[in-house]
Coordinates of C-alpha atoms in Angstrom, one line a residue:
X1 CA 109.3 109.7 93.9
X2 CA 110.6 107.5 97.0
X3 CA 111.2 103.9 97.6
X4 CA 110.6 102.0 101.0
X5 CA 112.6 98.9 101.4
X6 CA 111.8 97.1 104.8
X7 CA 113.5 93.8 105.6
X8 CA 114.4 91.4 108.3
X9 CA 118.0 90.4 108.9
X10 CA 119.7 87.5 110.6
X11 CA 120.6 87.6 114.4
X12 CA 124.1 86.2 113.3
X13 CA 125.1 89.9 112.9
X14 CA 124.8 91.6 116.4
X15 CA 124.7 94.9 114.6
X16 CA 121.2 94.1 113.3
X17 CA 119.8 94.3 116.9
X18 CA 119.5 98.1 117.1
X19 CA 116.8 100.8 117.7
X20 CA 114.6 101.8 114.7
X21 CA 116.5 105.1 114.4
X22 CA 119.7 103.3 113.9
X23 CA 118.3 100.7 111.3
X24 CA 116.8 103.4 109.1
X25 CA 119.1 104.5 106.3
X26 CA 118.2 107.1 103.7
X27 CA 119.8 107.0 100.2
X28 CA 119.5 109.5 97.4
X29 CA 120.1 108.0 94.0
X30 CA 119.6 110.3 91.0
X31 CA 117.1 112.4 92.8
X32 CA 115.0 109.5 94.2
X33 CA 115.0 108.8 97.9
X34 CA 115.2 105.2 99.3
X35 CA 114.3 104.6 102.9
X36 CA 116.0 101.3 103.8
X37 CA 114.9 99.9 107.2
X38 CA 115.7 96.5 108.8
X39 CA 114.8 94.5 111.9
X40 CA 116.4 91.6 113.4
X41 CA 114.6 88.2 112.8
X42 CA 113.9 87.5 116.4
X43 CA 110.7 85.2 116.1
X44 CA 109.0 82.6 113.8
X45 CA 107.6 83.2 110.5
X46 CA 104.0 84.5 111.7
X47 CA 105.6 87.0 114.2
X48 CA 108.3 87.9 111.7
X49 CA 105.5 89.1 109.3
X50 CA 103.8 91.2 112.0
X51 CA 107.3 92.8 112.8
X52 CA 107.9 93.4 109.1
X53 CA 104.5 95.1 108.9
X54 CA 105.1 97.3 111.8
X55 CA 108.5 98.3 110.4
X56 CA 106.8 99.2 107.0
X57 CA 104.4 101.5 108.7
X58 CA 107.1 103.1 110.7
X59 CA 109.3 103.6 107.6
X60 CA 106.4 105.1 105.7
X61 CA 105.5 107.4 108.6
X62 CA 109.1 108.7 108.6
X63 CA 109.0 109.2 104.9
X64 CA 105.8 111.2 105.2
X65 CA 107.3 113.4 108.0
X66 CA 110.4 114.3 106.0
X67 CA 109.3 114.2 102.3
X68 CA 105.6 114.7 102.6
X69 CA 102.6 112.6 101.7
X70 CA 103.0 110.8 98.2
X71 CA 100.3 111.3 95.7
X72 CA 100.1 107.5 95.0
X73 CA 101.4 104.4 96.5
X74 CA 102.8 101.7 94.2
X75 CA 103.0 98.1 95.4
X76 CA 105.8 96.2 93.5
X77 CA 104.2 92.7 94.3
X78 CA 101.0 91.3 95.9
X79 CA 102.7 89.8 98.8
X80 CA 101.9 90.1 102.6
X81 CA 103.7 93.4 102.5
X82 CA 101.6 94.6 99.6
X83 CA 98.6 93.8 101.8
X84 CA 100.1 96.2 104.5
X85 CA 100.5 98.7 101.6
X86 CA 96.9 98.5 100.8
X87 CA 96.1 99.2 104.5
X88 CA 98.5 102.2 104.6
X89 CA 96.8 103.7 101.5
X90 CA 93.4 103.3 103.0
X91 CA 94.7 104.9 106.3
X92 CA 96.2 107.9 104.6
X93 CA 93.6 108.4 101.9
X94 CA 95.9 108.0 98.8
X95 CA 95.4 106.0 95.7
X96 CA 97.1 102.5 95.5
X97 CA 98.3 100.6 92.4
X98 CA 99.7 97.2 91.9
X99 CA 102.4 96.0 89.4
X100 CA 102.9 92.3 89.5
X101 CA 106.0 90.8 88.0
X102 CA 106.5 87.4 89.8
X103 CA 107.1 84.4 87.5
X104 CA 106.1 82.3 90.3
X105 CA 102.5 82.6 89.1
X106 CA 103.1 81.1 85.8
X107 CA 105.4 78.3 87.2
X108 CA 102.8 77.3 90.0
X109 CA 105.2 78.2 92.8
X110 CA 103.0 80.1 95.1
X111 CA 101.5 78.3 98.0
X112 CA 97.7 78.5 98.7
X113 CA 98.4 81.1 101.5
X114 CA 100.6 83.3 99.2
X115 CA 97.8 83.1 96.5
X116 CA 95.2 84.0 99.0
X117 CA 97.2 87.1 99.9
X118 CA 97.8 88.0 96.3
X119 CA 94.0 87.9 95.7
X120 CA 93.3 90.3 98.7
X121 CA 96.0 92.7 97.3
X122 CA 94.7 92.7 93.8
X123 CA 91.0 93.3 95.0
X124 CA 92.1 96.2 97.4
X125 CA 94.0 98.4 94.9
X126 CA 92.6 101.0 92.5
X127 CA 94.7 99.9 89.3
X128 CA 96.6 96.8 88.4
X129 CA 99.4 96.5 85.8
X130 CA 101.2 93.4 84.4
X131 CA 104.3 93.4 82.0
X132 CA 102.6 91.5 79.1
X133 CA 99.0 90.8 77.9
X134 CA 99.4 87.0 78.4
X135 CA 100.6 87.5 81.9
X136 CA 97.7 90.0 82.6
X137 CA 95.1 87.4 81.4
X138 CA 96.9 84.7 83.6
X139 CA 96.8 86.9 86.8
X140 CA 93.1 87.6 86.2
X141 CA 92.3 84.0 86.2
X142 CA 94.5 82.9 89.1
X143 CA 93.5 85.9 91.1
X144 CA 89.8 85.5 90.4
X145 CA 89.1 89.1 89.2
X146 CA 87.3 90.3 86.0
X147 CA 88.7 90.1 82.6
X148 CA 90.6 93.4 81.7
X149 CA 91.3 94.2 85.3
X150 CA 95.1 94.3 84.7
X151 CA 96.4 96.8 82.3
X152 CA 99.6 96.0 80.3
X153 CA 102.8 98.2 81.2
X154 CA 106.1 96.7 79.9
X155 CA 109.2 96.9 81.9
X156 CA 110.8 100.3 81.2
X157 CA 114.4 100.8 80.0
X158 CA 116.6 103.9 80.2
X159 CA 116.4 106.2 77.2
X160 CA 120.3 106.0 77.0
X161 CA 119.7 102.3 76.2
X162 CA 117.4 103.2 73.4
X163 CA 119.8 105.9 72.0
X164 CA 123.0 103.8 72.2
X165 CA 124.7 103.2 68.8
X166 CA 124.7 99.6 67.8
X167 CA 127.4 98.2 65.7
X168 CA 124.9 95.7 64.0
X169 CA 122.7 98.4 62.4
X170 CA 123.1 98.5 58.6
X171 CA 124.7 95.1 58.5
X172 CA 121.5 93.1 58.3
X173 CA 122.3 91.5 61.7
X174 CA 120.1 91.1 64.9
X175 CA 121.0 90.5 68.4
X176 CA 118.6 89.4 71.1
X177 CA 119.8 90.4 74.7
X178 CA 118.3 88.7 77.9
X179 CA 119.4 90.1 81.3
X180 CA 118.2 88.5 84.6
X181 CA 119.1 86.5 87.6
X182 CA 120.5 83.2 86.2
X183 CA 118.6 80.9 88.6
X184 CA 116.2 78.1 88.1
X185 CA 113.2 80.5 88.7
X186 CA 114.0 82.5 85.7
X187 CA 114.0 79.4 83.5
X188 CA 116.5 80.7 80.9
X189 CA 116.9 77.3 79.5
X190 CA 113.5 77.8 78.0
X191 CA 114.7 80.9 76.3
X192 CA 117.6 79.1 74.9
X193 CA 115.5 76.3 73.5
X194 CA 113.0 78.8 72.0
X195 CA 115.9 80.7 70.3
X196 CA 117.3 77.5 68.8
X197 CA 113.8 76.6 67.6
X198 CA 113.1 79.9 66.0
X199 CA 116.6 81.1 64.8
X200 CA 118.6 77.8 64.6
X201 CA 121.0 78.0 61.5
X202 CA 120.5 81.8 61.2
X203 CA 124.0 83.3 61.6
X204 CA 122.5 86.8 61.2
X205 CA 120.7 86.3 64.7
X206 CA 122.5 86.1 67.9
X207 CA 121.5 85.7 71.5
X208 CA 123.4 87.2 74.4
X209 CA 122.6 86.4 78.0
X210 CA 123.8 88.4 81.0
X211 CA 123.3 88.2 84.8
X212 CA 124.4 86.5 87.9
X213 CA 122.9 84.1 90.4

C-alpha cells in the first residue's frame, strides 16, 4: 500500500523552487509509504494543472521504480488529478477505482467544469464507491451514470476505536461523536439542529463535536 501526494506550493517560499529530486519526500508511516512531491506555482491555473499532472506522473513513476507496480490504483476524488490517475492506470494496465467523499456535491458547490471532470473520472474507472447509499444515489444522478454504479463503502475506523472501553456502557447512556474540520463546508450546524430535533430533552444522549478549522 502506498500514497501519492502531489501539490503546488507558493513562490513566497524560495525553497519551493527546487529540482524534482529535492522536492520528493518519502515517508514511512506504520508500514505505508507516502510519496510527497511539490512544485512551485509559477503560472496561471490552466498551466498549474498541467504542471501538477506532470508532477503526479513523475511521482508515480518514482514509486514504481522503488516499490514496484501496484495491483490497483485508488483515486480519492474525481478531480482533475483523478483524471490523471485514470490515464496512468490505462497506461500501466492496472485496475482503477474511485471513492468519492466530497460534500460539495450535495451542497451544489462544484462548478460546471469540475462536474464535467468528475463525470469523466466516474466513467473511466472500473469500480466506484461512496460512503453511504443516499450519497451513492446522488452521485449517480449528478454524474449521469446508471443506477447501482456506486457501491457503498463506509469510512473505516481503527479496530482500537471499536475495542476501546466506554464508561457509558451499562449505564443506559449514549454518546454521539462527530469529528471533522469545523468549517462552513462541513455544515456542523445542521448536525446540531438534527440532534436537538431528535434528542432534545433526552439527558441520556449527548453529542460531542471535535475538530479544527
